[in-house]
CSV table of C-alpha atoms in Angstrom, one decimal:
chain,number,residue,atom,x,y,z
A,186,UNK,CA,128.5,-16.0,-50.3
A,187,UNK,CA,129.8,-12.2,-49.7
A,188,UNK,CA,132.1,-12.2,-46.0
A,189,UNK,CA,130.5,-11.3,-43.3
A,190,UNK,CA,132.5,-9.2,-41.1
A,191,UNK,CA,130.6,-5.9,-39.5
A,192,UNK,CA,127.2,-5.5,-39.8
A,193,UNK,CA,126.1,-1.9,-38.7
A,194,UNK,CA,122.5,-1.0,-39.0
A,195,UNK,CA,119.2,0.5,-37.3
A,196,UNK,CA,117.1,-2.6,-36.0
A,197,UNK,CA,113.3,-4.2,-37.1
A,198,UNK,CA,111.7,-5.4,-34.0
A,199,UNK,CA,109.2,-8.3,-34.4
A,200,UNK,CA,108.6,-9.6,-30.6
A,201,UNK,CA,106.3,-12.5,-31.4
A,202,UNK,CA,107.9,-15.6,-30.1
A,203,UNK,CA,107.6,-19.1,-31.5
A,204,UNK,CA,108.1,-17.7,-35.3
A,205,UNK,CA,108.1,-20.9,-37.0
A,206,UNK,CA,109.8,-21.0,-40.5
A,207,UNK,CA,106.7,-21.9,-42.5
A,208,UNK,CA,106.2,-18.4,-41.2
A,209,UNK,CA,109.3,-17.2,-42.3
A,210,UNK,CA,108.5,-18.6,-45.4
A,211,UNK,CA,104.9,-20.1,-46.4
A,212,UNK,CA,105.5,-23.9,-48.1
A,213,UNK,CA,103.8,-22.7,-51.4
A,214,UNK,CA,107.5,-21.0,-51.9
A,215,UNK,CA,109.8,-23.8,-51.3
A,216,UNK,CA,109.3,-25.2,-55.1
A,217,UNK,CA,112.8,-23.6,-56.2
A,218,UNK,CA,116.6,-24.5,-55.2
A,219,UNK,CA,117.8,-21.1,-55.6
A,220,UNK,CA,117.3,-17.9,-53.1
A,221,UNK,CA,115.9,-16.1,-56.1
A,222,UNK,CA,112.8,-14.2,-55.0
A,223,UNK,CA,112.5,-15.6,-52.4
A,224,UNK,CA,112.7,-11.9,-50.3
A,225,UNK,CA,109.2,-11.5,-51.7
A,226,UNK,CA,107.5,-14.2,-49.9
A,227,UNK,CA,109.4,-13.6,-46.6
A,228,UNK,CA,106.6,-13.5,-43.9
A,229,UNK,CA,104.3,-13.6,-46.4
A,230,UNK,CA,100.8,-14.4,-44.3
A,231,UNK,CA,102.1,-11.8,-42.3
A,232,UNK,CA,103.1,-9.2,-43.9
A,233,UNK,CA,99.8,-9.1,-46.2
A,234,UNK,CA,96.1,-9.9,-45.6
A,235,UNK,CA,94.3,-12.5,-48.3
A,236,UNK,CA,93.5,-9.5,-50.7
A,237,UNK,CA,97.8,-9.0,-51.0
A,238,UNK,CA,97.2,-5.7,-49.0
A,239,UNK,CA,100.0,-5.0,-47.3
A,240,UNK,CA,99.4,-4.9,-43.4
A,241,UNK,CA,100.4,-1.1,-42.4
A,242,UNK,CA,100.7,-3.0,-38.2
A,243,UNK,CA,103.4,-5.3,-39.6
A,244,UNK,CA,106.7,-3.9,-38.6
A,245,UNK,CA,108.4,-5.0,-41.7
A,246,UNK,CA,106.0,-3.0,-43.4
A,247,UNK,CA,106.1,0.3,-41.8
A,248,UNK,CA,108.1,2.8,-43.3
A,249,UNK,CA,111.0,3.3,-40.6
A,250,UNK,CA,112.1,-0.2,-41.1
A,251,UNK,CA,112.9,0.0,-44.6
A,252,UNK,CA,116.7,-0.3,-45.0
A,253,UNK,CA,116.9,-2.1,-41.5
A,254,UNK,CA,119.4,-5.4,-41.9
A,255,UNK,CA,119.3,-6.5,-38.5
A,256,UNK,CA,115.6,-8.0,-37.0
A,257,UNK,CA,115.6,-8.8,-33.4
A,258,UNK,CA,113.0,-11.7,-33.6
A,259,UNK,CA,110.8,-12.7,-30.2
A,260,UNK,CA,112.0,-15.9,-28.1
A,261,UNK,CA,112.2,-19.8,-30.3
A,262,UNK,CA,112.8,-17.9,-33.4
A,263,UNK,CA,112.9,-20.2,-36.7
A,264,UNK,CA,111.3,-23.7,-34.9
A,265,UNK,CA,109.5,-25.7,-36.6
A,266,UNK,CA,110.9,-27.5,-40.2
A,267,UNK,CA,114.2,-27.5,-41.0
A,268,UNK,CA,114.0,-25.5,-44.3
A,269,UNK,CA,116.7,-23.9,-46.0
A,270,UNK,CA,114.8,-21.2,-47.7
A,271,UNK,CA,113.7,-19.2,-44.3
A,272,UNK,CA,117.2,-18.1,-44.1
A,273,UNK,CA,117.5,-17.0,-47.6
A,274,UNK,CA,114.2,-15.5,-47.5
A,275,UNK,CA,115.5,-13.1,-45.0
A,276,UNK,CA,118.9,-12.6,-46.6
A,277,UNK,CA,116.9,-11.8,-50.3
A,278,UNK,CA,114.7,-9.6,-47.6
A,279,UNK,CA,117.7,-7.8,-46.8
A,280,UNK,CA,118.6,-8.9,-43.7
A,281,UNK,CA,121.6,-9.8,-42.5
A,282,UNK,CA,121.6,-10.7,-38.1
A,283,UNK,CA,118.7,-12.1,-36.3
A,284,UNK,CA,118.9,-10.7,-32.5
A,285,UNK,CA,116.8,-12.6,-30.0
A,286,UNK,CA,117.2,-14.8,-26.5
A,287,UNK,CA,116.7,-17.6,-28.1
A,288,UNK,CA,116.7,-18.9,-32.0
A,289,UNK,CA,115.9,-22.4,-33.0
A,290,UNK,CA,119.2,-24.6,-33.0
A,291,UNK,CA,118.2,-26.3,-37.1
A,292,UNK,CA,117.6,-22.6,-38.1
A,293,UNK,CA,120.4,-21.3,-36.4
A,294,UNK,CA,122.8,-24.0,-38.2
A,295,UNK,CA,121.0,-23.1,-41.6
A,296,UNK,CA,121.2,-19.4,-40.9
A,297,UNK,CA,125.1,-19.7,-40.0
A,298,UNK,CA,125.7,-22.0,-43.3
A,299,UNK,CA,124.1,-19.2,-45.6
A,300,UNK,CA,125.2,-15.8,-44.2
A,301,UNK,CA,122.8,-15.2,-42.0
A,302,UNK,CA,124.1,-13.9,-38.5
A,303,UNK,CA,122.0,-15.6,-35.5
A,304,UNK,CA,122.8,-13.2,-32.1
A,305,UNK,CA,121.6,-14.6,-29.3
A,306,UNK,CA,121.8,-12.0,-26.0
A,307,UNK,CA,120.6,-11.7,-22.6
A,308,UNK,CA,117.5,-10.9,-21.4
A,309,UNK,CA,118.4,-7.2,-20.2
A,310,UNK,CA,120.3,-6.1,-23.5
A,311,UNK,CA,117.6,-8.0,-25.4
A,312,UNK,CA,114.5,-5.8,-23.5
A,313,UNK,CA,116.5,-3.2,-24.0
A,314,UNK,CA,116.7,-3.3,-27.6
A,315,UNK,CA,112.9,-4.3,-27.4
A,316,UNK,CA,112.4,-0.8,-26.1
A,317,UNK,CA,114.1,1.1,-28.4
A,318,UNK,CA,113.3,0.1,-31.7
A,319,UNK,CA,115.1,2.0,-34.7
A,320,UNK,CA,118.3,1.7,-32.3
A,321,UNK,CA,121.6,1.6,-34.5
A,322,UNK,CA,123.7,-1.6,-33.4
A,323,UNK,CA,127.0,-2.6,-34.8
A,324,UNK,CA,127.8,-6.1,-34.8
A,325,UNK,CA,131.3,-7.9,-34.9
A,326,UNK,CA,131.7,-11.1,-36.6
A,327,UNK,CA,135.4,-11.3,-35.5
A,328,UNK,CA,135.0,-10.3,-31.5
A,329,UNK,CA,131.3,-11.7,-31.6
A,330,UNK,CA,130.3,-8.9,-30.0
A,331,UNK,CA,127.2,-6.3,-30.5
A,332,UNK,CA,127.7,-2.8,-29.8
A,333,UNK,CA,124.4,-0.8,-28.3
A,334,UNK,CA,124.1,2.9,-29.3
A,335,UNK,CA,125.3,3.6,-25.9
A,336,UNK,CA,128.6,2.0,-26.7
A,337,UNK,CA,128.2,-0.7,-24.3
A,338,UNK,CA,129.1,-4.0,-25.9
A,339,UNK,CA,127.5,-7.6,-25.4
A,340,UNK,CA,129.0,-10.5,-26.8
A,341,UNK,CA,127.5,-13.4,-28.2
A,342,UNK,CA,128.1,-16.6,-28.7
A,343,UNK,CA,129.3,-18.2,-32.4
A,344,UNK,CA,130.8,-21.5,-33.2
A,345,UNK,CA,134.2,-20.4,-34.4
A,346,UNK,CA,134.0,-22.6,-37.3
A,347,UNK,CA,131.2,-20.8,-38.3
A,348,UNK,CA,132.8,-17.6,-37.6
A,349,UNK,CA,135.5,-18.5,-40.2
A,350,UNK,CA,133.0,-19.4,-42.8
A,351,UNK,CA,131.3,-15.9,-42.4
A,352,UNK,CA,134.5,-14.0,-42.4
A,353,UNK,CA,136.0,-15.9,-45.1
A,354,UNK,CA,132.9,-15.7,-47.2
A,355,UNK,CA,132.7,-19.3,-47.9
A,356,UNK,CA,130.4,-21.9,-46.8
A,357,UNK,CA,131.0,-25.4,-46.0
A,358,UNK,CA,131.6,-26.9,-49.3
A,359,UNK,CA,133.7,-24.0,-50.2
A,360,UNK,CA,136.2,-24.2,-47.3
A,361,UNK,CA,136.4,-28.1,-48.2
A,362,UNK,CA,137.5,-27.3,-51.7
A,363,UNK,CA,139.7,-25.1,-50.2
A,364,UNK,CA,141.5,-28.0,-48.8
A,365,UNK,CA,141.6,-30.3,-52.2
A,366,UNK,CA,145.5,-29.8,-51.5
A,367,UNK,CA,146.1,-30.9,-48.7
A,368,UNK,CA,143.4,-33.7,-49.3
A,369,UNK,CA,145.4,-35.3,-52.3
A,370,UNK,CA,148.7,-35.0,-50.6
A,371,UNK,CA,146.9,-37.1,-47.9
A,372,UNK,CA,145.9,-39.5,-50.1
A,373,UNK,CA,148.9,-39.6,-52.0
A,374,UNK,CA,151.3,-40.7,-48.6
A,375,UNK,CA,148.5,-43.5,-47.7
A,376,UNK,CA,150.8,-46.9,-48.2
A,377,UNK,CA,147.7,-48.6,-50.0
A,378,UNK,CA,145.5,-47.1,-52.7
A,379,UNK,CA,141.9,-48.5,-53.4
């Protein structure tokens, strides 16, 4: 996992609320244990029709999003099953923050413990990036705040555990190996030993 520290790009807007993740990504993909690939089937059923036509109304598909790393997502973002692979289908996608009012808690945990930055904001800064899609944000892992083109600044709330993962680049198992010192000294001043 690559640290995650400022993430600066123009935003993908996709209102629809109540995105579930088998819409994220469809359970014929969820055979592998790796994140390989898996950008290709992110919103899959909705980014293409049955023929595998891309859908030119899809905003991932039209051609000012490409390059876009931050989606703000409509309201209940990522409910549904608990899958890993939606947030890594999003990160193979490309992107990097999820912006919305509200994202599923499982999906927000998941997000968190891959990379994936879940920014949840208020209703006016969120309508207002609803109206201007294409807007160029900045967001800060450190100060957990989002910057709007207009230089105001919103901040958002992270767990600050999960903030030191993201900055750190590690994830959970990572900073626990991290701590294989301190864990043997531990062990080694316990008076009894199994």
């Amino acid at each position: 996992m690559q640290p995650v520290k400022r993430i600066q790009s123009r935003t993908v807007v996709l209102p629809v609320k109540d995105i579930d993740t088998d819409q994220i990504i469809p359970a014929r993909f969820l055979t592998t244990t790796t994140r390989e690939g898996l950008g290709e089937a992110a919103f899959r059923d909705l980014r293409f029709d049955a023929s595998g036509a891309a859908r030119a109304d899809f905003p991932l598909n039209r051609p000012e999003a490409r390059g876009c790393r931050v989606l703000v997502a409509g309201n209940n973002f990522g409910c549904g099953s608990s899958r890993e692979h939606a947030p890594w289908a999003l990160l193979e996608y490309g992107l990097e923050a999820v912006i919305s009012t509200e994202i599923a808690d499982i999906f927000k945990s998941n997000a968190l413990k891959n990379g994936l930055l879940p920014v949840i904001v208020d209703r006016d800064t969120y309508a207002w990036l609803l109206e201007h899609p294409g807007a160029e944000v900045a967001i800060d892992v450190e100060t957990a705040t989002l910057t709007l083109p207009d230089g105001r600044s919103v901040a958002f709330p992270i767990d600050g555990f999960a903030r030191h993962c993201l900055l750190e680049g590690i994830d959970q198992l990572g900073f626990l190996l991290a701590q294989e010192h301190r864990i043997t000294r531990f062990e080694e001043q316990r008076p009894w030993k199994p």
